[in-house]
XYZ file of C-alpha atoms in Angstrom:
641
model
C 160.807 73.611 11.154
C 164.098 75.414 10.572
C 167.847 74.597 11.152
C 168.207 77.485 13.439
C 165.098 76.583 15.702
C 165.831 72.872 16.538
C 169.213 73.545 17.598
C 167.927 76.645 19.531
C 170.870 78.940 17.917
C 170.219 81.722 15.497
C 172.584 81.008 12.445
C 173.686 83.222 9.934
C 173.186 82.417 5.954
C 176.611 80.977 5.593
C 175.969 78.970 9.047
C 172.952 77.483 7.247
C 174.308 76.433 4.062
C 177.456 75.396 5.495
C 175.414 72.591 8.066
C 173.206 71.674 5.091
C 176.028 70.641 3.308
C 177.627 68.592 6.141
C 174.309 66.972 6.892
C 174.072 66.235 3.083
C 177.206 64.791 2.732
C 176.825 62.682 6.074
C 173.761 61.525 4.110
C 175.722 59.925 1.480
C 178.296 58.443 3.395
C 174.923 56.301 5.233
C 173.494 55.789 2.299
C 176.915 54.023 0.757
C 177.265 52.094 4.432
C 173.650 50.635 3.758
C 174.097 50.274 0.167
C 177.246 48.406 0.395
C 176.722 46.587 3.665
C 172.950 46.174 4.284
C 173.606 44.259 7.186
C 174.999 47.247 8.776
C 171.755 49.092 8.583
C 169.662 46.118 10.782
C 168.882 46.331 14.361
C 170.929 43.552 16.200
C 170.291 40.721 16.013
C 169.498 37.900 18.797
C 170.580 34.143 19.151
C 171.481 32.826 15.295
C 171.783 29.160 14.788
C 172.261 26.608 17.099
C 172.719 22.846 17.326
C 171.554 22.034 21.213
C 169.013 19.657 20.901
C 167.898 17.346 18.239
C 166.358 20.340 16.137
C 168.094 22.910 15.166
C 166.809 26.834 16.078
C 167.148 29.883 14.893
C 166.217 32.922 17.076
C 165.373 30.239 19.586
C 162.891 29.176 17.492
C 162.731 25.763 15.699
C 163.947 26.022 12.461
C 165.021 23.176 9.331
C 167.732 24.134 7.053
C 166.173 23.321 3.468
C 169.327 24.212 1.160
C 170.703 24.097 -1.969
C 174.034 24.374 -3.544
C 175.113 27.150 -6.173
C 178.577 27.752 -6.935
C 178.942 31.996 -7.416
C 181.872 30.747 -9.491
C 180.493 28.862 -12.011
C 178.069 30.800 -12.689
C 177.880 34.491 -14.485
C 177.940 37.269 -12.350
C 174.616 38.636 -14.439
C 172.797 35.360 -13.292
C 173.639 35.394 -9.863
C 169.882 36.785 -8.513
C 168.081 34.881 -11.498
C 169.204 31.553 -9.937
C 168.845 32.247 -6.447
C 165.636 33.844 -7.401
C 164.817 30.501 -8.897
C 165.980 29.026 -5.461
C 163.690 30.927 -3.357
C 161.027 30.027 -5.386
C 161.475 26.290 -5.145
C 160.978 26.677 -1.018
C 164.460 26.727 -0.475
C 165.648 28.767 2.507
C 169.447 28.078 2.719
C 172.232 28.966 -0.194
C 175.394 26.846 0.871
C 178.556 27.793 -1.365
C 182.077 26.925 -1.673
C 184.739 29.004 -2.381
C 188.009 28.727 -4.882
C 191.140 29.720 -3.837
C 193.034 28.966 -6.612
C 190.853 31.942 -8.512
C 190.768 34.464 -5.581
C 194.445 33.450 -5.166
C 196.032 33.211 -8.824
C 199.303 33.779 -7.841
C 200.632 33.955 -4.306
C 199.895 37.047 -2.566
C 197.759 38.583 -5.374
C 193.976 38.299 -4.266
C 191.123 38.480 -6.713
C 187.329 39.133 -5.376
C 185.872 41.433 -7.688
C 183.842 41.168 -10.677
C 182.503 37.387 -11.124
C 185.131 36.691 -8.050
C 182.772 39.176 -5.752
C 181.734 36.987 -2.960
C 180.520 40.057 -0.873
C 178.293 40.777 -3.527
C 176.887 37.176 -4.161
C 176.066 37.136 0.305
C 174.131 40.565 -0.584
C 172.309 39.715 -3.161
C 171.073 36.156 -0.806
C 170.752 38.690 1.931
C 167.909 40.450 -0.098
C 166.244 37.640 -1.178
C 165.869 36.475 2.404
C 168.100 33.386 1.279
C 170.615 32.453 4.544
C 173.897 31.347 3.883
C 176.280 28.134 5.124
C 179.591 29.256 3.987
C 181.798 26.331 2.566
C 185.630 28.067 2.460
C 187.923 25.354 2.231
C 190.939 26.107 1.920
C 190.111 22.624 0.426
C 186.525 21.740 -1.567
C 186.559 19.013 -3.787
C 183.542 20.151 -6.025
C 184.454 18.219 -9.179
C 186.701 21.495 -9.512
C 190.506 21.647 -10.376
C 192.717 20.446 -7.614
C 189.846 20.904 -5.352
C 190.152 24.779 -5.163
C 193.765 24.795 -4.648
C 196.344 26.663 -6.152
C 198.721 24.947 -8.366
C 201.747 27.011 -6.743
C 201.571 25.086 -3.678
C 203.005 22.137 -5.840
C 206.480 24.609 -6.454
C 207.873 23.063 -3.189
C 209.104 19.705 -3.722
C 208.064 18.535 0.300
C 204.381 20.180 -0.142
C 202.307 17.736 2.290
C 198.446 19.461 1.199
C 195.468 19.286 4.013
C 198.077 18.720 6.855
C 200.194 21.269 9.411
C 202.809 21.509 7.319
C 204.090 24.793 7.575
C 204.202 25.376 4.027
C 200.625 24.652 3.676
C 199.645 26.202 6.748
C 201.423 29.668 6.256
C 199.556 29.651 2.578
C 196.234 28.785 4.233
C 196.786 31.673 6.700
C 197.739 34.095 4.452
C 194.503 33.075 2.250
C 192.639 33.530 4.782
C 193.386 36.675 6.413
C 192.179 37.850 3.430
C 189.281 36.273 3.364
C 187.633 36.114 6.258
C 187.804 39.341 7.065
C 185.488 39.726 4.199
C 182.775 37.822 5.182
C 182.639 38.416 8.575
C 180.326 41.241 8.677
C 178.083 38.971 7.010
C 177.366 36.517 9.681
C 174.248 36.605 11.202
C 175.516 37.916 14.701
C 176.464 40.905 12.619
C 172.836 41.255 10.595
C 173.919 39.160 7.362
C 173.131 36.043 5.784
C 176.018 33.490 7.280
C 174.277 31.310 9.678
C 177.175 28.735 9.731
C 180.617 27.938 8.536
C 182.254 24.487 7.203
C 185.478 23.515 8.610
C 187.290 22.003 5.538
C 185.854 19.429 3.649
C 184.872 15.574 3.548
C 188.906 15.532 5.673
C 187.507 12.208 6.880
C 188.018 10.638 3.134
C 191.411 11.954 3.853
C 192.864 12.265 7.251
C 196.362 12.739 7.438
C 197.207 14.410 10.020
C 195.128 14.613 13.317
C 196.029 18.106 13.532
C 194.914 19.424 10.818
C 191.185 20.273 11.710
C 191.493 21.609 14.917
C 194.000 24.481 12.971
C 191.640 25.073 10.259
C 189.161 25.815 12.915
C 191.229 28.073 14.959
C 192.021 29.670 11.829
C 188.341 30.735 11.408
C 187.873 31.187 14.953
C 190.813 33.614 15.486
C 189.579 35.854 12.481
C 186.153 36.558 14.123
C 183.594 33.827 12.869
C 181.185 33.158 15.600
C 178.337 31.382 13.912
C 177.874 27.522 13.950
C 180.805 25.286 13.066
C 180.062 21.970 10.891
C 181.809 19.393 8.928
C 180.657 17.487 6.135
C 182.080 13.652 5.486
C 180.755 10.319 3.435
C 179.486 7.735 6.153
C 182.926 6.165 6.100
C 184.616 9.947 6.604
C 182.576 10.341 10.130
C 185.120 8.326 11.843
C 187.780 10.245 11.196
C 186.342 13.960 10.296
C 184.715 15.323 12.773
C 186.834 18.325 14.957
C 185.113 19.316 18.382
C 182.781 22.219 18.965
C 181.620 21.917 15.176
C 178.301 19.765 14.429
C 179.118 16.515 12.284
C 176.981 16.175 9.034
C 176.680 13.319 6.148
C 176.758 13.241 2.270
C 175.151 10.567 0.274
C 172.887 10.332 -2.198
C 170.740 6.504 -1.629
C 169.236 6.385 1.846
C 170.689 3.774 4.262
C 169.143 4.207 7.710
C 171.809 2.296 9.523
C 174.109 5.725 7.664
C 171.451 7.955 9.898
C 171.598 5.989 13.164
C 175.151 5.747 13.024
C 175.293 9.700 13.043
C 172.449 9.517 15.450
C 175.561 7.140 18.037
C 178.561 9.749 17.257
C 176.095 12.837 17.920
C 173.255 11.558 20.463
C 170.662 14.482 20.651
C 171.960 16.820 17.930
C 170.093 17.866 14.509
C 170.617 15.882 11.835
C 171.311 16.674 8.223
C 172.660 15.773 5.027
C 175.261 18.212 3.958
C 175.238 17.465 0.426
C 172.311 14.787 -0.693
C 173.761 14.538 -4.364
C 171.143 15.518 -6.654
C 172.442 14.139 -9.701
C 176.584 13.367 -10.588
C 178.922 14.165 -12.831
C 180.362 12.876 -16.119
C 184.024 12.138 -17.358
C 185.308 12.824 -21.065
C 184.679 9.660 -22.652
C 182.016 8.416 -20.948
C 178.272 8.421 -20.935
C 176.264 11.415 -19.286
C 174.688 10.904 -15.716
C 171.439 11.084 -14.774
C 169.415 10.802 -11.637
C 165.714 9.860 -12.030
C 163.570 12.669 -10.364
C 161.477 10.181 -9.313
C 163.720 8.178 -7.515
C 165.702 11.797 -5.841
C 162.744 13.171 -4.650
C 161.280 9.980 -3.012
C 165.277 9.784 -1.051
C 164.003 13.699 -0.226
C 161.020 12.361 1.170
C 162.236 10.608 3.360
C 165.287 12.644 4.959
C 162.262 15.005 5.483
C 160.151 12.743 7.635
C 162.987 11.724 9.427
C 162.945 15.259 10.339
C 166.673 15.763 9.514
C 167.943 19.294 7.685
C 168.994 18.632 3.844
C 171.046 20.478 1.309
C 170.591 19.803 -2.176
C 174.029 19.458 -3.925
C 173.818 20.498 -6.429
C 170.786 22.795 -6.665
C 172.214 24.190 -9.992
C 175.538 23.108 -11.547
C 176.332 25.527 -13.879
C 179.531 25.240 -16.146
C 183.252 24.602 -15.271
C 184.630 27.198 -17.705
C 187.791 27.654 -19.022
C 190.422 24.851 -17.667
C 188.731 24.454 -14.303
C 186.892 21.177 -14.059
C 188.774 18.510 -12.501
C 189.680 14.905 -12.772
C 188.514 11.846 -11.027
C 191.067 9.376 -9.870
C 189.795 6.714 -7.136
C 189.196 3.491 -8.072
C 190.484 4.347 -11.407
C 193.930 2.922 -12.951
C 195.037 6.200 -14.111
C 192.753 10.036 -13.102
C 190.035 10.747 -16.066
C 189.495 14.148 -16.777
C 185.810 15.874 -15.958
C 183.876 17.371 -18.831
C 183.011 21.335 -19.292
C 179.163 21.400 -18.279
C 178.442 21.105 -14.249
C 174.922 20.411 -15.500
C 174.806 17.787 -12.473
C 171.423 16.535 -14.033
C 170.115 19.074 -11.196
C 167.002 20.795 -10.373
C 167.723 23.666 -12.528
C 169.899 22.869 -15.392
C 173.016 24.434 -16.145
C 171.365 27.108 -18.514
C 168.813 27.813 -16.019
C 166.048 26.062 -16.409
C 163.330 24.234 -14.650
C 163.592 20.973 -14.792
C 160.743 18.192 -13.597
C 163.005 17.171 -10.194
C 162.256 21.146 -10.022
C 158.855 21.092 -9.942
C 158.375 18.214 -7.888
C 160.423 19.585 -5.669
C 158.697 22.889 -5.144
C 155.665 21.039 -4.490
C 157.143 19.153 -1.829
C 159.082 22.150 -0.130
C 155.644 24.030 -0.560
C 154.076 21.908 2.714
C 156.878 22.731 4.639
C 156.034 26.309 4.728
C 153.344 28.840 5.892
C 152.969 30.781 3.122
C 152.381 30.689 -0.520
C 155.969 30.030 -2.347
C 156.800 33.019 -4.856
C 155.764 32.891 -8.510
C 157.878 31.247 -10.562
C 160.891 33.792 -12.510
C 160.837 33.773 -16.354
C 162.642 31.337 -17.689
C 165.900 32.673 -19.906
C 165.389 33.133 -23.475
C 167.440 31.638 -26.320
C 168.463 31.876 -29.582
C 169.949 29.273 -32.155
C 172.489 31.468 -34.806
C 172.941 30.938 -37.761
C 176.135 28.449 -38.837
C 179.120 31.128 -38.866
C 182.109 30.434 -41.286
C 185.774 30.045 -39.820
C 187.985 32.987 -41.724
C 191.603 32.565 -40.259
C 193.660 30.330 -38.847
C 196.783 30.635 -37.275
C 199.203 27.859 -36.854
C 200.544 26.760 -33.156
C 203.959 27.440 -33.800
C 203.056 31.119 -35.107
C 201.141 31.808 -31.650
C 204.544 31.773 -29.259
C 205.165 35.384 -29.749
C 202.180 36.169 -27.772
C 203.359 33.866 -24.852
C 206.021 34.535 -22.459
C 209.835 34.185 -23.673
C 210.681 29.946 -23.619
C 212.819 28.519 -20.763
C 215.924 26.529 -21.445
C 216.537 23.946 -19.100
C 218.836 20.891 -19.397
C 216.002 18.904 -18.035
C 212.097 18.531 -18.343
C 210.925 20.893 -15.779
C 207.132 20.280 -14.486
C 204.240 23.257 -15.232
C 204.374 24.858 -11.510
C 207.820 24.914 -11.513
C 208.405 26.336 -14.852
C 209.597 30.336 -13.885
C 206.588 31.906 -15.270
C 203.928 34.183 -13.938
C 206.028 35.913 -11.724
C 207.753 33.008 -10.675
C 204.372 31.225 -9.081
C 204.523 28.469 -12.129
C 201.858 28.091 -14.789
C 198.481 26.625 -13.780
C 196.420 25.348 -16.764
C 196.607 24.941 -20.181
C 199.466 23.147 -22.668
C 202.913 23.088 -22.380
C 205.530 22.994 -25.489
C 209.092 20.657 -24.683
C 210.947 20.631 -27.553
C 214.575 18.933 -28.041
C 216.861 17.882 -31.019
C 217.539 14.302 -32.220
C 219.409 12.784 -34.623
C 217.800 9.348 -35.161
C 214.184 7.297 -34.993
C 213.368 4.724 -32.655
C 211.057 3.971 -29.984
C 209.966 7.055 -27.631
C 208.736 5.917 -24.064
C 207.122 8.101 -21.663
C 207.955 6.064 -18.742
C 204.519 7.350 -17.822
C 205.974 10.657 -17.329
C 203.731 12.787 -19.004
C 200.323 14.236 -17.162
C 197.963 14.246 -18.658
C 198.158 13.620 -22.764
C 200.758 14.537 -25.186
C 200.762 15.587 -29.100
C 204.126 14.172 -30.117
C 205.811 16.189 -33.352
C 208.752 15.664 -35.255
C 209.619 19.009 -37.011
C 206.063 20.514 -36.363
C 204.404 17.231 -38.117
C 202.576 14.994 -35.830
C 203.055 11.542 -34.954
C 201.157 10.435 -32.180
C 199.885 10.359 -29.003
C 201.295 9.798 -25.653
C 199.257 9.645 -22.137
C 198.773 7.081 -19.598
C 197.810 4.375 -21.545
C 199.649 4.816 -24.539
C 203.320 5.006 -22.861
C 205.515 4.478 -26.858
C 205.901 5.192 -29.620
C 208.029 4.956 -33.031
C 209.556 8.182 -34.109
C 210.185 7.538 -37.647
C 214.085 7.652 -39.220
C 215.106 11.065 -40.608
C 218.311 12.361 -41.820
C 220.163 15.207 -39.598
C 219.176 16.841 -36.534
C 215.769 17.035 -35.327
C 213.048 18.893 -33.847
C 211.045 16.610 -31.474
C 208.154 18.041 -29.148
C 205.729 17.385 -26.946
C 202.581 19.330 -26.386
C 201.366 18.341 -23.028
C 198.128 19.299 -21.870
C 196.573 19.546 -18.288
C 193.325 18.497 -18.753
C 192.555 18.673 -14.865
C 193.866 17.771 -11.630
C 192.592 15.073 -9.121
C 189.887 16.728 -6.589
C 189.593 13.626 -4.502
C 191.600 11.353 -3.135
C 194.624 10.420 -1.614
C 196.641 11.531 -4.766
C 196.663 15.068 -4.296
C 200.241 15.921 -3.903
C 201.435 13.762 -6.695
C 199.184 16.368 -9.199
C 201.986 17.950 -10.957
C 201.187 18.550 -14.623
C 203.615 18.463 -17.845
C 206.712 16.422 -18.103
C 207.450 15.227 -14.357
C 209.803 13.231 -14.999
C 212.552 11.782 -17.965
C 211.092 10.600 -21.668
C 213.598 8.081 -23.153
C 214.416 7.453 -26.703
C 215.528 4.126 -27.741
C 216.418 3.720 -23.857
C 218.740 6.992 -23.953
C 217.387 9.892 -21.740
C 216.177 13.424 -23.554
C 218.133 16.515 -22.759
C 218.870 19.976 -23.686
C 215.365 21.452 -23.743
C 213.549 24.594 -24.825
C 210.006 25.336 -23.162
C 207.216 27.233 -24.164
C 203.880 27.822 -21.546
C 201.110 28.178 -23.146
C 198.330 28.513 -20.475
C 195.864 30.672 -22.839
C 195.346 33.335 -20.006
C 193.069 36.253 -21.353
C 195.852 38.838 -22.132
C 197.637 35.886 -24.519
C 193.737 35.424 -26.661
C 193.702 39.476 -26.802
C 197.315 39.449 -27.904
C 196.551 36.734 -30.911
C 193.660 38.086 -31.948
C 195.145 41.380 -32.948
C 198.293 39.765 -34.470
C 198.932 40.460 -37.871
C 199.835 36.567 -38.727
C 196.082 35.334 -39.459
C 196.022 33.219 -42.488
C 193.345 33.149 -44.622
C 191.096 29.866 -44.889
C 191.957 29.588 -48.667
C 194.765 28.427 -47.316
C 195.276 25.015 -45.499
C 195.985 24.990 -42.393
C 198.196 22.482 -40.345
C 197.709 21.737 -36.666
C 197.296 22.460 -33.985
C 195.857 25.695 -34.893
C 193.770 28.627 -33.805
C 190.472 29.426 -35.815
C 189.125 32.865 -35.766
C 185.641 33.506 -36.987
C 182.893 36.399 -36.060
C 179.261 35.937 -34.692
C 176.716 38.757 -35.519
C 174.204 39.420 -33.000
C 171.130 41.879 -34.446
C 169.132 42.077 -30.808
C 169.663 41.937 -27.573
C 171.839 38.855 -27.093
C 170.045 35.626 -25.410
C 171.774 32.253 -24.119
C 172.919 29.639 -26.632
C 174.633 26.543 -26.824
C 177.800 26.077 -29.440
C 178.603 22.852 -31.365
C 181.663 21.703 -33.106
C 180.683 18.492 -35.324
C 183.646 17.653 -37.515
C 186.358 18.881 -34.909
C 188.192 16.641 -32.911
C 189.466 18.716 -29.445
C 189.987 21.700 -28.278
C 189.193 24.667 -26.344
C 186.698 27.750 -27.228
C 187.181 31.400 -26.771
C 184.137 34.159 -27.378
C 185.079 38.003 -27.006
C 188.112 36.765 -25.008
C 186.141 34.419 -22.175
C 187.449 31.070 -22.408
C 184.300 29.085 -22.505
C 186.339 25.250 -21.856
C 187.020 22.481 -23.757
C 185.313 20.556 -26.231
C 186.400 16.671 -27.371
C 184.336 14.617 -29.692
C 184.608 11.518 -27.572
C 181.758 12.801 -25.621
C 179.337 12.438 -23.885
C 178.890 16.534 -24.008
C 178.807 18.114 -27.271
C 178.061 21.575 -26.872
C 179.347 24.237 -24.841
C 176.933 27.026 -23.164
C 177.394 30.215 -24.230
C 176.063 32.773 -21.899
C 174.206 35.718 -23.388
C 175.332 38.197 -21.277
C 179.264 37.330 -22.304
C 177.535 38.439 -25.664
C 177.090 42.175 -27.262
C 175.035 43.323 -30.151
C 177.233 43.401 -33.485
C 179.911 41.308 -34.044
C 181.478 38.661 -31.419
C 185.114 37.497 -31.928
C 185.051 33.573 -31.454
C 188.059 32.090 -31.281
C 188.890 28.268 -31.389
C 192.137 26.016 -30.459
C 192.114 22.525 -32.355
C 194.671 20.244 -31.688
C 194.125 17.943 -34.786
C 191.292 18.614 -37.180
C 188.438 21.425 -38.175
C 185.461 21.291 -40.091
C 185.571 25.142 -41.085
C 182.139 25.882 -39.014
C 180.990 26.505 -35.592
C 176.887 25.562 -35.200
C 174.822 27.252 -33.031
C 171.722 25.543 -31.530
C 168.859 26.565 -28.197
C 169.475 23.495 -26.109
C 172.383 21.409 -24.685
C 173.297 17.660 -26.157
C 174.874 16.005 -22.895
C 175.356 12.945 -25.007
C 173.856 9.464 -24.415
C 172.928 8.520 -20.540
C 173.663 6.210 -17.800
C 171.694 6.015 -14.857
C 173.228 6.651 -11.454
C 174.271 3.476 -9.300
């Protein structure tokens, strides 16, 4: 039928064309809408989750919440739908993720959420798997993640009091969020998405300071339009304290203790019940032994939290990897904070490369009777690829890498990392710090445990020890004349947990003494590694060849040739001591021979056919060649207790 005819005008030629073209273009604009918002394009939606009896329903229909946990930001953007594929397929019906602020919020007031950042991608891509969503946003996490998703530039103010109505927490948290929940909130159910409910904060209850504090984070995501269901998520112990009203209480744990489940059952008489995060596995600390979880033993706890006919959420249904300087350090109990190693591996259901695992399979059969239909096929598993050993060719020493950091500081005193007046003033974050003063005599050096977290100690750019919170002196060997002395002070991760995190400053905190007499007059150098300082070195003219020794700390440059399409693989660094590995600029985290983990994943799509720059920092000794091999080496295990 023609144009002219269903309007019931005669148009001219021009007419014609002219309305084709508008109804073309209008054609475009819905077809970006849908594309970029599929939610948009559903009919409305009716009644989305709700906790008013002792089930929970979903379109007024009964409905248990079988979830899993996978962290958008520790994993690569490419494998975002292979893993939630992977999900799907085990019978799992909820994705339940946290989110960072101290990556979507670098530096104050500069927001990041594109790329591998792109939450609004990562709720469309569970939208079209038919996964639903329990948004975790903080502004606090925890997650075995550096300072538990905050930003470091909080810790620039002196009187910071974190997770409390502070104002200059709260103003942060506000201004985080205004630019954050407006992003998700067309993805809530009531609007068509994924989002069937929202945490308020996280595990507060282990922390509680400040009885206000929940009832603002909650008006905080009230106020900025999220309407689905409200929860919280504490340890038994953390019920008594973190709960807020109007948002359903649930519990974490990972060994079933029924008199844990009736006492939620007394604080929440007729509501669903469900474990927030039943801990599939744990994690592991640098110098200690790697966790594992007996499938066995996890699914029969599964089991049972089924039969009781609570909700679950497996946490962590996939780890994946803490790259770069992100994983965090563990503190209570402790008599000084350990840092966490690279891999998120969790010993979980599917394993940080992506694979199936047997608490997978076992799993998937048991999920499999709680639903009508057939579960999906199983995805292809990833492929891999050992390379071939690849020579080291340069090296460039430390001291020859400061041209392609940011001018030093001078400061009369030792001035903490977040404070330093860096990054446009917001402090730097991760990474080492350089203090360097003169002296004029030897003697005994004490820390008075003012360095966080470890120290190389060098006298004119030749090292003499270690300092960190167990080794607090040490002798500084006589010299004639004025000397260099320095300290390079890594942060190898801040507390997560605990009642310690506004004490988490990093670098020298405080005064370093020698022979009782107080260092001063100092010159500082950040060195936080940040992408644009690895470009900057690697096309520096100051590479050395290997011919020539190299002292250290030093940066190793080598290339990796890739024939094919690249696959996964796993790096390993026997005969180095510590340090942190770079490939085609991504910073893939650190590496330390103490162990347990001794190899680093290497994602294939970080990869390109040819050759790939890799790029290593060694604080103390190199073997001259990076091994490749197809599978991880966690290092020796412990079982959970």
């Amino acid at each position: 039928m023609e144009i002219s005819s269903i309007l019931g005008v005669r148009l001219s030629l021009k007419q014609r064309y002219f309305l084709l073209l508008c109804i073309g273009a209008l054609a475009i604009v819905a077809y970006q809408i849908t594309r970029d918002h599929p939610q948009r394009a559903r009919m409305k939606r009716g009644e989305g989750l709700r906790a008013n009896s002792s089930q929970f329903s979903l379109e007024k229909q009964p409905f248990r919440i079988l979830g899993g946990s996978v962290h958008y930001f520790r994993v690569p953007r490419t494998y975002w739908e292979d893993r939630l594929l992977k999900m799907k397929a085990c019978g799992i019906n909820t994705l339940t993720t946290y989110v960072p602020w101290n990556l979507h919020e670098p530096e104050r007031g500069v927001f990041d959420f594109e790329e591998d950042l792109d939450l609004e991608a990562y709720l469309r891509i569970a939208a079209s798997l038919g996964l639903w969503v329990i948004l975790r946003p903080g502004p606090y996490i925890c997650a075995e993640w550096d300072f538990g998703g905050l930003p470091s530039w909080l810790l620039r103010d002196q009187n910071m009091k974190l997770r409390t109505t502070y104002s200059g927490f709260t103003d942060a948290v506000n201004s985080f969020f205004d630019e954050l929940i407006k992003r998700v909130t067309p993805y809530q159910y009531s609007q068509g998405g994924p989002i069937i409910a929202v945490q308020v904060e996280n595990e507060y209850g282990s922390y509680a300071k400040d009885d206000k504090y929940m009832p603002f984070i909650k008006e905080a995501l009230l106020s900025r339009g999220i309407t689905e269901l409200l929860l919280t998520s504490d340890n038994k112990d953390g019920l008594k304290l973190g709960g807020v009203k109007g948002a359903l209480e649930t519990i974490n744990f990972q060994r079933l203790d029924i008199n844990e489940i009736k006492y939620l059952d007394e604080i929440q008489p007729q509501k669903p019940k469900m474990v927030m995060e039943y801990w599939s596995g744990w994690f592991d600390l640098w110098g200690g032994l790697h966790h594992v979880f007996p499938a066995e033993d996890m699914v029969s706890v599964v089991r049972e939290i089924l039969k009781l006919d609570m909700s679950i959420n497996l946490y962590m249904f996939h780890g994946g990897t803490n790259f770069g300087f992100m994983n965090g350090a563990f503190a209570v109990g402790l008599p000084a904070p350990e840092p966490m190693v690279t891999s998120y591996d969790y010993d979980a259901p599917l394993s940080e490369a992506g694979d199936y695992t047997t608490k997978y399979h076992l799993l998937r059969n048991l999920f499999s009777s709680y639903h009508n239909q057939p579960l999906p096929e199983l995805p292809a598993t990833q492929e891999r690829r050992a390379h071939q050993s690849i020579v080291v060719q340069q090296h460039l020493s430390l001291w020859d890498s400061f041209h392609s950091t940011e001018r030093p500081f001078k400061s009369e005193r030792p001035i903490n990392m977040e404070n330093l007046p860096v990054n446009n003033n917001n402090g730097q974050s991760y990474g080492y710090t350089l203090y360097e003063t003169v002296i004029t005599s030897g003697g005994t050096l004490n820390s008075k445990n003012n360095i966080r977290d470890r120290a190389l100690v060098f006298v004119d750019k030749q090292y003499v020890g270690i300092l960190d919170y167990k080794v607090q002196e040490l002798v500084i060997p006589d010299g004639k004349g004025s000397r260099t002395l320095g300290f390079l002070v890594e942060n190898c991760g801040r507390v997560n947990y605990g009642m310690t995190l506004d004490e988490q400053r990093k670098g020298l905190v405080g005064d370093v003494e020698l022979n009782l007499n107080v260092l001063r007059g100092f010159i500082i150098h950040s060195l936080d590694m940040k992408p644009g300082f690895v470009k900057s070195l690697h096309t520096t003219g100051s590479w050395v060849p290997m011919q020539q020794q190299p002292s250290f700390p030093a940066f190793f440059q080598g290339k990796l040739y890739v024939n094919s399409s690249p696959k996964d693989t796993f790096i390993k660094l026997p005969g180095w001591t510590k340090g942190v590995v770079f490939i085609n600029g991504r910073n893939l985290g650190r590496y330390w021979s103490i162990g347990p983990q001794q190899t680093l994943y290497v994602p294939g799509p970080w990869l390109h056919r040819g050759d790939n720059q890799v790029m290593v920092f060694e604080e103390q000794e190199a073997d001259g060649r990076l091994q490749f091999t197809n599978g991880p080496d966690y290092g020796m295990t412990v079982d959970v207790q």
